[in-house]
Amino acid sequence: MCRTQATAEVAGGVNIQARELLPANVIPRHYHVTLEPDFKKLTFEGTVVIDLDVVDDSKSISLHTIELDIHNAKITSGGQTISSSPAVTYNEATQVSKFDFDNTVAKGSNAQLEVKFTGVLNDKMAGFYRSTYKNPDGTEGILAVTQMEPTDARRAFPCFDEPSLKAEFTVTLIADKSLTCLSNMDVGSETEVQSTISGGTKKAVTFNKSPLMSTYLVAFIVGELNMIETNDFRVPVRVYAPPGQNIEHGRFSLNLAAKTLEFYEKVFGIEFPLPKMDQIAIPDFAQGAMENWGLVTYRVVDLLLDEKVSGAATKERVAEVVQHELAHQWFGNLVTMDWWDGLWLNEGFATWASWYSCNVFYPEWKVWESYVTDNLQRALALDSLRSSHPIEVPVKKADEINQIFDAISYSKGSCVLRMISTYLGEDVFLEGVRRYLKKHAYGNTQTGDLWASLAEASGKDVEDVMQVWTKNIGFPVVTVEEKDDKTIHLKQNRFLRTGDTKPEEDQVLYPVFLGLRTKDGVDETLTLSSREGDFTVPNNDFFKLNANHTGLYRTSYSPERLEKLGVAAKQGLLSVEDRAGMIADAGALATSGYQRTSGVLSLLKGFNSETEFVVWNELISRVASVQGAWIFEDKSVRDGLEAFQRDLVSHKAHELGWEFSENDGHIEQQFKAMLFGNAGICGNQTIIKAAQDMFAKYMAGDKSAIHPNIRGSVFSMALKHGGKEEYDAILNFYRTSTNSDERNTALRCLGRSKNPELIQRTLGLLFSGEIKDQDIYMPTAGLRSHPEGIEALFDFMVNNWDELVKKLPPALSMLGTMVTIFTSSFTKKEQLEKVEKFFAGKSTNGFDQSLAQSLDAIRSKISWLERDRADVAAWVKENGYGA
């Protein structure tokens, strides 16, 4: 979208299409940022010199700052001082500092703004902040690190903090000689200087000038770090970690990064343009990782991998995160969205690329199969709520931007790209991507630019087809009616989880790629573009829509057809993706009232001879969603559902066993672990006894007693069927382990205990200072598995709201996550009213979307229960699972 000619002034920023943008009278071309962190006062001293092109005659310059104390400023142009003491005013609402001066800077000239300032080395994991770690001797160490995306570069230095205002950056870091300094580029020079803080001698490390890039990608780090390096790629690739972490655990990510960069250079047809690639593990990190150009920052657990203590799922997660961030080096960093409504261009593509590259590197992981149960279901789940948003979502200001880093931008975005890559063919799709990257390198784009390049490569009208998917909320359910032996009638309607779509919400008609599977193969040419239509199927005894579930829609079949598809699955006529996707669709359709829940439970029961991990994963997930909705219902029905799950999974769990060997494949390891954990949690006594034995040996010092793949399950069973002794053992394990993956497992399990005293102890950890703010959500995971924990979570939020807001500022992303955790597991009308009443009259800025989605999720469970409460109770009884 181009800037319009609108001139309305809004609080120091210009309101263009309701966006809060800086005035466009000057354009930044180059920044020289100099920073010196003070690890004693937890502040930093800074100077920034910004070279500007002057677009209009100007007597003021406005740029972004947050929590920066500006000491003085100077404006020069053509060697002349325009002002040595401009008047500085600050607008807190728009986070804009305005520098006013008496003399005019002429249009067409160049100017330079120099600002000296002090900032806070904060503990909010935003801007230039501090991260703490334990040294091997038990003392605390501090790193000064950055997280700029989306709008926190302004916390680190005054800047034009909008993605389209790209500039070159030169960074100088002043630090003790013993510390490592890192930034996006390689080191240009190192000199001795007098510290402005201590007066002593320090080093000033100046990095080479960067290419044109957006402010949100700038990064710098100061601290004590260990490093490993490889020269297997054209430029050096390194992994850094603070003391206390075993740097050798970075070897997997290091080698994968070198191979992935080489692979992406070939796939994208453009060389990685920076002189090095650094990856660093940071002990306090709000997200999973951040793609800063040439200096990618990670949570420790998403970069460092100890294969002796981590399971197969953790290894897959690390690979996915590394390959996601490296895809951004081209898609996002080299070519960047012009505003945050195009965030999906960054995140959707990097998500798709990580799965694409993972499939090439590790074909035995079969990631496209798990894509259907992971990414696709995550997208469809959020997008089935009224309070979802379009992929291209209009965002106006900073506190809205953080809220769109969600399953729509990442998962739905990547699913749309997978859909179009299937429609065009992968080779044609990637040719379009190469053209897009070459044409727009070092520039900014909108979604239409990608569609134009794909259209050019394919000769197809991509934009008309795709913009319906990116500019609208939601997706359709396609209802299948069988007219005769060779004709099916299809009708599309907006799918809402609450099952109450209103006519005005059902106006959009999607181009639905039907992917019709028959015994003759898959026909990818058929599209339903109107509300309804008739289609010929060669032979009505077997057909299925949405082959491999590359399309973004649910399919509603008659109960008879669903039964036939169940038989077809057993006959081997459906792919793994088809079977998993069919189960997911059936479960979602029951939630919204398209089908009876009893029919879905019967369908699931019929899959007990299934052989594939991904399908079992979805089977278990769908039983769990019924259990989640029924969690506050009559105990006999809940016990019946648990008995059904136990009956469903136990045979397969025993068949596969829970011994792990070197010969187990990547998927087989996860398959065994999942079935063992589920059978045990739902009461299989043999497995519970085995878990308790393992737990006792493990806590007595035999670390080989529990395989890493099942550590979480064993801990969970020990807590669910144990008491204070087991709780104390796991808490002590958390306190004494130095491995992040192990510590996370312990935190996630603690809430499994239903003991009221232990529930309160778990909640007490949240503000104890013992767990890092980045991990504050982890102890809540186990609490959401039982009614007592769900009620306790909400009460904790109510009683500690002010402290929560202080600890997790609404302008950052974590508060919205916590609000969802504290509220979304409720299932009853009176619980919904309780949540609404608590937030009535409170400012919900920064998390209003999370709250709305949570309330929608509760409403969908209320309506589901109203429809099918009696249906499920009857099914449980009729199938012999009742009391």
PDB file of C-alpha atoms in Angstrom, residues 67 122-126 152 155 399 402 773 801-817 845-847:
ATOM      1  CA  GLU A  67      12.485   5.227  28.136  1.00  0.00           C
ATOM      2  CA  ASN A 122      15.863  -3.262  31.428  1.00  0.00           C
ATOM      3  CA  ASP A 123      14.639  -6.709  32.500  1.00  0.00           C
ATOM      4  CA  LYS A 124      11.628  -6.765  30.119  1.00  0.00           C
ATOM      5  CA  MET A 125      13.356  -8.671  27.291  1.00  0.00           C
ATOM      6  CA  ALA A 126      12.826  -5.714  24.935  1.00  0.00           C
ATOM      7  CA  ASP A 152      11.705  -1.756  20.472  1.00  0.00           C
ATOM      8  CA  ARG A 155      14.293   1.623  23.500  1.00  0.00           C
ATOM      9  CA  ASP A 399       0.555  -2.093  21.039  1.00  0.00           C
ATOM     10  CA  ASN A 402       2.755  -7.509  19.090  1.00  0.00           C
ATOM     11  CA  ASP A 773      10.020 -14.170  33.259  1.00  0.00           C
ATOM     12  CA  TRP A 801      -3.493  -8.673  38.480  1.00  0.00           C
ATOM     13  CA  ASP A 802      -1.602  -5.482  39.333  1.00  0.00           C
ATOM     14  CA  GLU A 803       1.622  -7.393  39.931  1.00  0.00           C
ATOM     15  CA  LEU A 804       1.114  -9.337  36.686  1.00  0.00           C
ATOM     16  CA  VAL A 805       0.710  -6.147  34.626  1.00  0.00           C
ATOM     17  CA  LYS A 806       3.793  -4.674  36.280  1.00  0.00           C
ATOM     18  CA  LYS A 807       5.875  -7.789  35.581  1.00  0.00           C
ATOM     19  CA  LEU A 808       4.592  -8.266  32.028  1.00  0.00           C
ATOM     20  CA  PRO A 809       3.842  -4.822  30.516  1.00  0.00           C
ATOM     21  CA  PRO A 810       0.842  -4.856  28.128  1.00  0.00           C
ATOM     22  CA  ALA A 811       2.934  -3.265  25.371  1.00  0.00           C
ATOM     23  CA  LEU A 812       4.941  -6.516  25.141  1.00  0.00           C
ATOM     24  CA  SER A 813       3.574  -9.899  24.085  1.00  0.00           C
ATOM     25  CA  MET A 814       3.711 -12.104  27.205  1.00  0.00           C
ATOM     26  CA  LEU A 815       0.676 -10.670  29.049  1.00  0.00           C
ATOM     27  CA  GLY A 816      -1.714 -11.723  26.277  1.00  0.00           C
ATOM     28  CA  THR A 817      -0.332 -15.269  26.421  1.00  0.00           C
ATOM     29  CA  ASN A 845      -4.717  -2.426  25.394  1.00  0.00           C
ATOM     30  CA  GLY A 846      -2.012  -4.801  24.255  1.00  0.00           C
ATOM     31  CA  PHE A 847      -4.009  -7.977  24.931  1.00  0.00           C
TER      32      PHE A 847
END
